[in-house]
């Protein structure tokens, strides 16, 4: 019932974090394994800047995944409960085919949810073998406020942009989950990918 109220009232402009309690944030930086963190990441004036090239190596020498530079949040790692990721992100024009945020731990794939730029530069949801859904167009060169709520108990995920509910779904992933943000190359990726993040918070 509580989550249903959050869905319905947020559509009318209520803060998606209402009723949640902020939790500590800790993370590690995943980047091409042969590079220094500073080669693909910077933090200045409260802004995390993360970038990567399609020619870069994966994040570990034994991985066959695409290149990435991501904040991998250490807490929470959860199987149950209602958790929320919040942050402001900025994507410069030209970045395409890149995941900028994800909920790790899918039913039949690595991720339960990805928020990504597709090959046309539109912001879409992807992952968990569910259909892509367009969240927004014209997203370049401006700050966008993102809230992602994951009710692992009831297998529901919702995505808010600038305080408005843009998507919700039943997501039957039953694995250990955690949040990530940054840039992670996907199909039709541009040669250079970048995202910037600020005001990141984790809620429960």
Short mmCIF file of C-alpha atoms in Angstrom, two decimals:
data_model
loop_
_atom_site.label_atom_id
_atom_site.label_comp_id
_atom_site.label_asym_id
_atom_site.label_seq_id
_atom_site.Cartn_x
_atom_site.Cartn_y
_atom_site.Cartn_z
CA UNK A 1 0.00 0.00 0.00
CA UNK A 2 2.78 2.41 0.89
CA UNK A 3 4.47 1.95 -2.49
CA UNK A 4 1.14 2.34 -4.30
CA UNK A 5 0.65 5.67 -2.56
CA UNK A 6 4.14 6.76 -3.63
CA UNK A 7 3.35 5.89 -7.26
CA UNK A 8 0.00 7.66 -7.34
CA UNK A 9 0.87 10.80 -5.39
CA UNK A 10 4.21 11.36 -7.15
CA UNK A 11 2.35 11.69 -10.42
CA UNK A 12 0.86 14.86 -8.91
CA UNK A 13 4.19 16.35 -7.85
CA UNK A 14 4.84 14.81 -4.43
CA UNK A 15 8.52 14.21 -3.63
CA UNK A 16 9.36 10.57 -4.54
CA UNK A 17 11.59 10.37 -1.45
CA UNK A 18 8.70 11.12 0.93
CA UNK A 19 8.52 8.37 3.54
CA UNK A 20 12.06 7.16 2.86
CA UNK A 21 15.11 7.54 5.11
CA UNK A 22 18.46 8.54 3.64
CA UNK A 23 21.20 5.92 3.96
CA UNK A 24 25.00 6.22 3.84
CA UNK A 25 26.60 6.24 0.39
CA UNK A 26 29.78 4.30 -0.39
CA UNK A 27 31.10 3.19 -3.75
CA UNK A 28 34.06 1.98 -5.75
CA UNK A 29 34.95 3.22 -9.23
CA UNK A 30 34.95 0.67 -12.04
CA UNK A 31 37.08 1.77 -15.00
CA UNK A 32 39.21 0.19 -17.73
CA UNK A 33 41.55 -2.14 -15.86
CA UNK A 34 44.73 -0.88 -17.51
CA UNK A 35 44.14 2.79 -16.64
CA UNK A 36 44.32 4.92 -13.52
CA UNK A 37 41.07 6.18 -12.01
CA UNK A 38 42.07 9.74 -12.91
CA UNK A 39 42.30 8.74 -16.59
CA UNK A 40 38.52 8.25 -16.75
CA UNK A 41 37.06 9.94 -13.65
CA UNK A 42 37.18 13.29 -11.87
CA UNK A 43 35.37 14.86 -8.93
CA UNK A 44 35.21 18.64 -8.57
CA UNK A 45 32.75 21.06 -6.97
CA UNK A 46 30.43 18.20 -6.04
CA UNK A 47 30.27 16.80 -9.59
CA UNK A 48 31.38 13.31 -10.59
CA UNK A 49 32.55 13.25 -14.22
CA UNK A 50 32.88 9.80 -15.81
CA UNK A 51 33.94 9.05 -19.37
CA UNK A 52 35.02 6.10 -21.49
CA UNK A 53 35.86 5.18 -25.10
CA UNK A 54 34.63 2.19 -27.07
CA UNK A 55 38.29 1.28 -27.64
CA UNK A 56 38.92 0.98 -23.88
CA UNK A 57 39.45 -2.28 -22.04
CA UNK A 58 36.75 -3.78 -19.77
CA UNK A 59 36.83 -3.21 -16.01
CA UNK A 60 38.81 -6.39 -15.31
CA UNK A 61 41.25 -8.44 -17.35
CA UNK A 62 39.04 -11.55 -17.20
CA UNK A 63 35.84 -9.75 -18.26
CA UNK A 64 34.37 -9.86 -21.76
CA UNK A 65 31.97 -6.96 -21.10
CA UNK A 66 31.97 -3.61 -22.86
CA UNK A 67 34.07 -0.74 -21.47
CA UNK A 68 32.69 1.33 -18.63
CA UNK A 69 33.44 3.96 -16.04
CA UNK A 70 30.88 3.62 -13.26
CA UNK A 71 30.29 4.27 -9.60
CA UNK A 72 29.44 0.85 -8.16
CA UNK A 73 27.59 1.42 -4.90
CA UNK A 74 28.64 -0.94 -2.12
CA UNK A 75 25.61 -0.23 0.02
CA UNK A 76 22.97 -1.37 -0.30
CA UNK A 77 23.39 -4.88 -1.58
CA UNK A 78 19.89 -6.17 -1.10
CA UNK A 79 17.54 -9.04 -1.79
CA UNK A 80 14.44 -7.45 -0.30
CA UNK A 81 13.02 -4.16 0.90
CA UNK A 82 12.16 -0.91 -0.90
CA UNK A 83 15.23 1.04 -1.97
CA UNK A 84 15.69 4.23 -3.94
CA UNK A 85 18.50 5.81 -5.95
CA UNK A 86 18.42 9.58 -6.46
CA UNK A 87 20.74 11.89 -8.37
CA UNK A 88 21.11 14.61 -10.97
CA UNK A 89 22.80 13.66 -14.23
CA UNK A 90 24.08 15.53 -17.28
CA UNK A 91 24.95 13.97 -20.64
CA UNK A 92 26.85 16.07 -23.20
CA UNK A 93 25.69 15.94 -26.80
CA UNK A 94 27.15 13.11 -28.84
CA UNK A 95 26.99 10.40 -26.19
CA UNK A 96 24.95 7.49 -27.54
CA UNK A 97 24.52 3.80 -26.80
CA UNK A 98 25.55 4.18 -23.16
CA UNK A 99 23.93 3.01 -19.93
CA UNK A 100 24.04 5.86 -17.40
CA UNK A 101 22.34 4.12 -14.44
CA UNK A 102 21.47 0.55 -13.60
CA UNK A 103 19.98 -1.71 -10.99
CA UNK A 104 22.23 -4.77 -11.04
CA UNK A 105 20.85 -8.28 -10.63
CA UNK A 106 18.50 -9.40 -13.41
CA UNK A 107 16.42 -12.55 -13.65
CA UNK A 108 18.13 -13.86 -16.77
CA UNK A 109 20.71 -11.14 -17.41
CA UNK A 110 23.17 -9.11 -15.38
CA UNK A 111 20.87 -6.15 -14.85
CA UNK A 112 17.31 -5.77 -13.62
CA UNK A 113 17.09 -2.26 -15.09
CA UNK A 114 19.17 0.06 -17.22
CA UNK A 115 18.58 3.74 -17.90
CA UNK A 116 20.47 4.37 -21.11
CA UNK A 117 20.96 6.59 -24.13
CA UNK A 118 19.99 4.63 -27.22
CA UNK A 119 21.59 4.93 -30.64
CA UNK A 120 19.44 7.98 -31.42
CA UNK A 121 20.24 9.81 -28.19
CA UNK A 122 16.86 9.17 -26.54
CA UNK A 123 16.73 8.15 -22.88
CA UNK A 124 15.20 4.68 -22.55
CA UNK A 125 14.70 1.93 -19.98
CA UNK A 126 16.21 -1.42 -20.83
CA UNK A 127 17.06 -4.74 -19.20
CA UNK A 128 15.47 -7.85 -17.65
CA UNK A 129 14.28 -9.06 -21.08
CA UNK A 130 11.51 -6.45 -21.01
CA UNK A 131 10.69 -4.15 -23.96
CA UNK A 132 12.55 -0.87 -24.25
CA UNK A 133 10.48 2.13 -23.20
CA UNK A 134 11.32 5.74 -24.10
CA UNK A 135 11.62 7.91 -20.99
CA UNK A 136 12.62 11.23 -22.58
CA UNK A 137 13.96 12.89 -25.70
CA UNK A 138 16.10 16.03 -25.97
CA UNK A 139 18.15 15.09 -22.90
CA UNK A 140 21.54 16.50 -23.92
CA UNK A 141 23.38 19.36 -22.21
CA UNK A 142 21.02 19.83 -19.27
CA UNK A 143 20.71 18.52 -15.74
CA UNK A 144 17.98 15.92 -15.19
CA UNK A 145 16.83 14.75 -11.77
CA UNK A 146 16.45 10.96 -11.56
CA UNK A 147 14.73 8.82 -8.95
CA UNK A 148 14.60 5.03 -9.30
CA UNK A 149 12.55 3.09 -6.73
CA UNK A 150 12.95 -0.67 -6.47
CA UNK A 151 10.43 -2.58 -4.38
CA UNK A 152 12.23 -5.91 -4.29
CA UNK A 153 9.53 -7.47 -2.10
CA UNK A 154 6.78 -6.87 -4.66
CA UNK A 155 9.09 -6.98 -7.71
CA UNK A 156 8.26 -3.45 -8.89
CA UNK A 157 10.48 -0.74 -10.35
CA UNK A 158 9.61 2.89 -11.04
CA UNK A 159 11.51 5.70 -12.76
CA UNK A 160 10.98 9.42 -12.16
CA UNK A 161 12.49 12.26 -14.17
CA UNK A 162 12.38 15.74 -12.66
CA UNK A 163 9.84 14.53 -10.11
CA UNK A 164 7.42 13.02 -12.63
CA UNK A 165 6.67 9.31 -12.86
CA UNK A 166 7.81 8.21 -16.34
CA UNK A 167 7.72 4.43 -16.10
CA UNK A 168 6.88 1.59 -13.76
CA UNK A 169 7.01 -2.13 -14.28
CA UNK A 170 6.74 -5.52 -12.68
CA UNK A 171 10.32 -6.81 -12.61
CA UNK A 172 10.68 -10.43 -11.52
CA UNK A 173 14.40 -10.32 -10.78
CA UNK A 174 15.23 -12.23 -7.59
CA UNK A 175 18.94 -11.73 -7.09
CA UNK A 176 21.26 -9.61 -5.00
CA UNK A 177 20.86 -6.04 -6.26
CA UNK A 178 22.90 -2.86 -6.13
CA UNK A 179 22.98 0.50 -7.92
CA UNK A 180 25.46 1.83 -10.46
CA UNK A 181 25.81 5.07 -12.44
CA UNK A 182 28.24 6.52 -14.96
CA UNK A 183 28.78 5.34 -18.54
CA UNK A 184 28.75 1.73 -19.73
CA UNK A 185 28.97 1.08 -23.48
CA UNK A 186 26.03 -0.73 -25.12
CA UNK A 187 25.08 -1.46 -28.73
CA UNK A 188 25.44 1.46 -31.16
CA UNK A 189 27.74 3.25 -28.73
CA UNK A 190 29.45 6.47 -29.74
CA UNK A 191 33.24 6.41 -29.71
CA UNK A 192 33.27 8.72 -26.65
CA UNK A 193 30.72 8.53 -23.83
CA UNK A 194 30.36 10.78 -20.81
CA UNK A 195 27.97 11.50 -17.96
CA UNK A 196 28.19 13.78 -14.95
CA UNK A 197 26.48 13.24 -11.59
CA UNK A 198 25.76 15.26 -8.47
CA UNK A 199 23.50 15.14 -5.40
CA UNK A 200 23.56 11.33 -5.31
CA UNK A 201 21.58 9.82 -2.45
CA UNK A 202 20.43 6.34 -1.44
CA UNK A 203 17.10 5.94 0.39
CA UNK A 204 15.23 3.15 2.12
#
